Every structure is written in C-alpha cells, then in structure tokens.
Tab-separated table of C-alpha atoms and ligand atoms in Angstrom:
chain	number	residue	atom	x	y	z
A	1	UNK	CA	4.806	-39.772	25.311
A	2	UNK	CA	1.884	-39.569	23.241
A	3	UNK	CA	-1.916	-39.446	24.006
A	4	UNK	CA	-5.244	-40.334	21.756
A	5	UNK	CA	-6.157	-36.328	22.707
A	6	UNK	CA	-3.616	-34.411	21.727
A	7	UNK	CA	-0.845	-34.740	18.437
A	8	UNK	CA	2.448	-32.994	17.314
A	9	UNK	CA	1.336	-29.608	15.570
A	10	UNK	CA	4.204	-28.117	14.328
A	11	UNK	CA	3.723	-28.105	11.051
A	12	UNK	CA	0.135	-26.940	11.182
A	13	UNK	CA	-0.432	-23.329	11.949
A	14	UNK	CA	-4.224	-23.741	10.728
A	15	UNK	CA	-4.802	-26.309	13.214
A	16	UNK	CA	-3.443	-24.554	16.020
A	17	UNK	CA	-5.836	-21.533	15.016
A	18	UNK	CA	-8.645	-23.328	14.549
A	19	UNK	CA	-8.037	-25.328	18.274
A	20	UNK	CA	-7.348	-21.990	19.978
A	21	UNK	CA	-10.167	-20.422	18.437
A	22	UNK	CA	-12.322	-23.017	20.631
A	23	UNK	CA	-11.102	-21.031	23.513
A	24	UNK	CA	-13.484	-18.549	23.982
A	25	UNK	CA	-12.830	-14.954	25.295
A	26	UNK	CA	-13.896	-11.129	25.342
A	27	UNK	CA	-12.794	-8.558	22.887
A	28	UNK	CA	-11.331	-5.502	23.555
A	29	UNK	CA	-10.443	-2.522	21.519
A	30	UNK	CA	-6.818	-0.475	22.563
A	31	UNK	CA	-7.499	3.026	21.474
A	32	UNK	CA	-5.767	6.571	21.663
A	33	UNK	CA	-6.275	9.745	19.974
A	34	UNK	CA	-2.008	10.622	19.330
A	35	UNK	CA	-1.843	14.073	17.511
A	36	UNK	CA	-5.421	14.402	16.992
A	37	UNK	CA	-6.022	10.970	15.054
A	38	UNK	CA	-7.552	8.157	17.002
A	39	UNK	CA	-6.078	4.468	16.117
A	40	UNK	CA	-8.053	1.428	17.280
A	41	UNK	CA	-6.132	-2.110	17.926
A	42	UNK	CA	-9.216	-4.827	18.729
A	43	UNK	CA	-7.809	-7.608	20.722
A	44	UNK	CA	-9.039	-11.017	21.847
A	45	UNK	CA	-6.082	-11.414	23.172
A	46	UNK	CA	-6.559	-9.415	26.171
A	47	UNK	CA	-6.932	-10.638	29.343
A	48	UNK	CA	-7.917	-8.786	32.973
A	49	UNK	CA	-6.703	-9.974	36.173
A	50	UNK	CA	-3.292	-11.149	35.673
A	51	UNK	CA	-2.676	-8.455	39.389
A	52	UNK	CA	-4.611	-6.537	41.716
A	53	UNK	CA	-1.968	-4.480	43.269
A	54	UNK	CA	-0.490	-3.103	41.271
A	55	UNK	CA	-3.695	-3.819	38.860
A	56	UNK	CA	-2.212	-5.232	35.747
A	57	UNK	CA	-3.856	-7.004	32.374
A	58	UNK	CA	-2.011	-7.989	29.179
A	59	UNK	CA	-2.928	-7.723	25.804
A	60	UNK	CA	-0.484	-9.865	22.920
A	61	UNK	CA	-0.183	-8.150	19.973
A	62	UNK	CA	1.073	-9.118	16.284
A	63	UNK	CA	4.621	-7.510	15.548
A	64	UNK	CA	3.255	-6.824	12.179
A	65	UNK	CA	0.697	-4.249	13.836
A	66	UNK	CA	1.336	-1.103	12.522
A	67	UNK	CA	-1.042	0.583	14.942
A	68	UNK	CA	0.743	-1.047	18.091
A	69	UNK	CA	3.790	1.335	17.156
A	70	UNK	CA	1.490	4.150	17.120
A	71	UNK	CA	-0.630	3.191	20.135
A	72	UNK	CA	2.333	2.448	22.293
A	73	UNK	CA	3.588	5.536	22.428
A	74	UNK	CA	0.236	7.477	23.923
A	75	UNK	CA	0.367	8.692	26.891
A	76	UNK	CA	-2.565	7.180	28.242
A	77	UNK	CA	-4.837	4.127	26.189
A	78	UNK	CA	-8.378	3.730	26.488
A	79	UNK	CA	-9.491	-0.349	26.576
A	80	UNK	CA	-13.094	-0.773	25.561
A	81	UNK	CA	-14.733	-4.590	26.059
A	82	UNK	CA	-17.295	-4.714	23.456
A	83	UNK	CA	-20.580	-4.918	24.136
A	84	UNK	CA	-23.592	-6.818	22.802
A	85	UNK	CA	-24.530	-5.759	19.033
A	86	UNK	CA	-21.071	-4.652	18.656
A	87	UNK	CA	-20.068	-7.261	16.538
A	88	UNK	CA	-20.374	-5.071	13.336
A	89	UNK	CA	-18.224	-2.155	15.261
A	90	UNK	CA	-15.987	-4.746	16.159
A	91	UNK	CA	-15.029	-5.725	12.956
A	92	UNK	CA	-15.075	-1.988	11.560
A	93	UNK	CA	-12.230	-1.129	13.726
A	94	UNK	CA	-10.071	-4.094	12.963
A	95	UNK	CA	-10.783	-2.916	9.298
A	96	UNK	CA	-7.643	-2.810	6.930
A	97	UNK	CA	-8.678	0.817	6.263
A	98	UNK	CA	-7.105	2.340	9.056
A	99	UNK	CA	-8.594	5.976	8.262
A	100	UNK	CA	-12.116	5.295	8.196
A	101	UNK	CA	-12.389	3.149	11.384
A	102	UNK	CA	-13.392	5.610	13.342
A	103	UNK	CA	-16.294	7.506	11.288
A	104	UNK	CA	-19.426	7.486	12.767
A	105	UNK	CA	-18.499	5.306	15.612
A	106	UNK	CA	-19.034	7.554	19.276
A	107	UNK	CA	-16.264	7.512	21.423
A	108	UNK	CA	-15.360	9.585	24.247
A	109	UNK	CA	-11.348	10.826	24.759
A	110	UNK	CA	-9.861	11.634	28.142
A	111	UNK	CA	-7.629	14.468	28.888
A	112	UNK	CA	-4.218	12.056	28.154
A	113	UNK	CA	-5.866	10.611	24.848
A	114	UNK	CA	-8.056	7.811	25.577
A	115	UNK	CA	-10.368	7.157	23.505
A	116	UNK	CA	-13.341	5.027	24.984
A	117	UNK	CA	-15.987	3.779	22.953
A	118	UNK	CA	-19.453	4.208	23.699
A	119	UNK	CA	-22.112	1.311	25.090
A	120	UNK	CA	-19.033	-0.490	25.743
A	121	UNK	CA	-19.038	-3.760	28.827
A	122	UNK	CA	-16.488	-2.461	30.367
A	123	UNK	CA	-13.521	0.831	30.107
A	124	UNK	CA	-10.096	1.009	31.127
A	125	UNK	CA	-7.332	3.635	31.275
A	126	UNK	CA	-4.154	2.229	31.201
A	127	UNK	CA	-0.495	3.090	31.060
A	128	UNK	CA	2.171	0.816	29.580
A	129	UNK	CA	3.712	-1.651	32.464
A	130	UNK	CA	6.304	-3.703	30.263
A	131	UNK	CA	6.193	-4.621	26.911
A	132	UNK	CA	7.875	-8.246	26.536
A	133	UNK	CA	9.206	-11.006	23.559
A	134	UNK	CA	6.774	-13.295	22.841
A	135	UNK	CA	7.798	-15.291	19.472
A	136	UNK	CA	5.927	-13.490	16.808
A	137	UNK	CA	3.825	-10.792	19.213
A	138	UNK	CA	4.294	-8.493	22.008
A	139	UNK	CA	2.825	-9.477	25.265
A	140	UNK	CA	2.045	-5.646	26.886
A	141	UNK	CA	1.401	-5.608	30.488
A	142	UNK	CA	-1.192	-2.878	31.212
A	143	UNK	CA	-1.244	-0.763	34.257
A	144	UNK	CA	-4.730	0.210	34.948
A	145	UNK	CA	-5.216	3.908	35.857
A	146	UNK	CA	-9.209	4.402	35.900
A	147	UNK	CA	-11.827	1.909	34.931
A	148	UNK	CA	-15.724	2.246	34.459
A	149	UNK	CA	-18.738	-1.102	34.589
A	150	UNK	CA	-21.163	-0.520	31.258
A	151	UNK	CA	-24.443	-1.665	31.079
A	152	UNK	CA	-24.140	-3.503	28.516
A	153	UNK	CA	-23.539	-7.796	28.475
A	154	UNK	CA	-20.606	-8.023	26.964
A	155	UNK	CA	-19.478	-9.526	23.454
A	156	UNK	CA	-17.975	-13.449	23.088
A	157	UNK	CA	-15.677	-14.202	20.271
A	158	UNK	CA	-15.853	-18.072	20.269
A	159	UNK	CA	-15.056	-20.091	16.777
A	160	UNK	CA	-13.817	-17.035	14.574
A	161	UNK	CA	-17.493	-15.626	15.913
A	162	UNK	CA	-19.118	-13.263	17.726
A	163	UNK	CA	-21.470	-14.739	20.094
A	164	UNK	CA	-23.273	-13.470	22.970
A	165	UNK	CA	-24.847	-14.331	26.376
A	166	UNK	CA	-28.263	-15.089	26.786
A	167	UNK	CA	-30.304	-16.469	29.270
A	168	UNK	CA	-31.574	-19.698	27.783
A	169	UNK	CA	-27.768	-20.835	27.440
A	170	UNK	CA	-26.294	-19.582	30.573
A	171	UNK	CA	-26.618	-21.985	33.454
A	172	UNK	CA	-25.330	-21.213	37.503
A	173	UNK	CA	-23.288	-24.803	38.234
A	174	UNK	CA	-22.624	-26.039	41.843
B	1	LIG	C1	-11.961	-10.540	16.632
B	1	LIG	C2	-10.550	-10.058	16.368
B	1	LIG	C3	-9.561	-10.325	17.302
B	1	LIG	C4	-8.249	-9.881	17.092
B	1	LIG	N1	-7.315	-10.126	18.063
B	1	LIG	C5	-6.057	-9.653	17.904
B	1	LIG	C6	-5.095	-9.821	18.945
B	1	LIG	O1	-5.363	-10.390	20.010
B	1	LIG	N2	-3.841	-9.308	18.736
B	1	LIG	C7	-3.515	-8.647	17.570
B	1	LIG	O2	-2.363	-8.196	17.438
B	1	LIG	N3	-4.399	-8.468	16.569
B	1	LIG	C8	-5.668	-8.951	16.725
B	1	LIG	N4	-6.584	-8.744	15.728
B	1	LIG	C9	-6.166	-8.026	14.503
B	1	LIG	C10	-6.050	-6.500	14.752
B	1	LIG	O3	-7.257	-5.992	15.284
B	1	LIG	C11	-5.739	-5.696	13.480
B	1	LIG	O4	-6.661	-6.005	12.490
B	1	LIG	C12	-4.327	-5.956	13.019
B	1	LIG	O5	-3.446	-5.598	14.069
B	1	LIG	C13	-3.930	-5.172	11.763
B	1	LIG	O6	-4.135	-3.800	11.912
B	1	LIG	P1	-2.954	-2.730	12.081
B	1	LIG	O7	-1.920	-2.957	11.036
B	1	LIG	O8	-3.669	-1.428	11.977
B	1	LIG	O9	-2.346	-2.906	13.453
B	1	LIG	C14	-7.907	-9.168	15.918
B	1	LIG	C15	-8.917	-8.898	14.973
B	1	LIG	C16	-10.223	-9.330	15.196
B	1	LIG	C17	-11.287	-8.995	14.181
C-alpha cells in the first residue's frame, strides 16, 4: 500500500537524514570527568520524559562512539541542555579533537563525576538504567538522580541547525 506522502527509502540513507532532520529537538551534552579527564558526548538524540517514577530519559548513541565506552562506565553523568548562544560550544564539544573540547569551556563536576556545563537550559544527574540494541546505536535509558531549571531558553537543532526561540515566532495555540 502506497501513498503520494510517503516512498520506500531503503536505499537512501541521505534522505532519511535529511527527513529526520525536519524533526526538531533539544541538544544535550552527556559528560563525566573518569580519572580526572572530562569526555563530552552532545546528543540530539536525547529525549526527557519517557517515566516519572522511576524518572527515566534515553539518549541513542552511535556504536562507533568512542566516548560512549568511556562515558558509560562513570559513576554518575552530568546531562547539560544547551542553552541559547551555545551553538558554537555545542559544536566544540562534538569536535573530532577529543582533547581540546573542554578548554576554556566552564563546567562544574559533582562529587561522582558529573560534569555540568555552565548557562546550560536545563542539568541532570543520571545513572545508567539499561543500555539496549538498537540497529547501529545504543538506546541508554537514564535514571535521573538530581536535576536543576537554568535560566537560560534553551537551544533548537532543527535542519542540521541551531535555531532558537524567540518571541516573534512563538505563538500560544488553542
Ligand atoms: C548537533 C549534534 C547532534 C548529535 N547527536 C548525536 C546523537 O544523538 N547520538 C550520537 O551518538 N552522536 C551524536 N552526535 C555526534 C557526537 O556528538 C560525536 O561527535 C560522535 O559521537 C563522535 O565522537 P566520539 O568518537 O568522541 O564519541 C551529534 C553531533 C552534533 C553536532
């Protein structure tokens, strides 16, 4: 059964990026400082809310992440929602130099390792729920230990962009 919207995609991996990139979302950075050396994962892939009690989100993440391996084994992880005017920070700490991402960028680490970054939307503290097969990712279910509300709006990735809120653009529907 076939529609006018929709067409067979399996042998297009650059349209199936390009579609999902119309979905837009948040950004979050995983961080931990594991034998004093911090290692960033940033993630639009993450998603809040998936349970209250106990409070869960999920974050999929590429096999091919060497800093997952790293991460994974902290014992706790920091989750930082960028912020407005983050974009540039953003995209330092997705950086393929993996020693440099952190210079100059102010972060805060709990007592278990967390490392938070600073003028963040919103922080999390999370421990690792399940980690579970999902074709050529991880899907990690996040238990959330402590969590903090910025001030700061936070960042959109929409289109392969960084976009944010503003007033003009933002409209209350019924
Ligand atoms: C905006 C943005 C979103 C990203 N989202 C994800 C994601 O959801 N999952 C993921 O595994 N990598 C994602 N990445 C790529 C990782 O941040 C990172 O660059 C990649 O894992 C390679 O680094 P590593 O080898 O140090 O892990 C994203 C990168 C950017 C810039």
């Amino acid at each position: 059964m076939s529609t006018s919207k929709v067409r067979d995609i399996s042998a297009d991996a650059m349209a199936v990026r390009q579609a999902f990139a119309q979905f837009p979302s948040g950004v979050a950075v995983l961080a931990a400082d594991v034998n004093g050396e911090k290692h960033a994962l940033v993630a639009s892939s993450f998603m809040v809310g998936v349970s209250l009690t106990p409070t869960l989100v999920a974050v999929a993440v590429q096999k091919s992440s060497s800093t997952w391996d790293l991460i994974r084994g902290a014992a706790s992880i920091g989750v930082s929602i960028f912020g407005r005017g983050q974009g540039d920070l953003t995209r330092k700490l997705a950086s393929k130099d993996r020693a440099s991402r952190f210079e100059q960028v102010a972060v805060e680490v709990g007592d278990d390792g967390a490392v938070l970054i600073d003028d963040a939307a919103l922080w999390l503290e999370c421990s690792i729920h399940r980690i579970s097969d999902a074709g050529d990712h991880w899907m990690a279910l996040l238990e959330v230990e402590r969590l903090g509300v910025g001030d700061n709006e936070p960042l959109i990735w929409h289109g392969s962009k960084f976009r944010e809120l503003t007033d003009a653009r933002s409209v209350d529907v019924a």
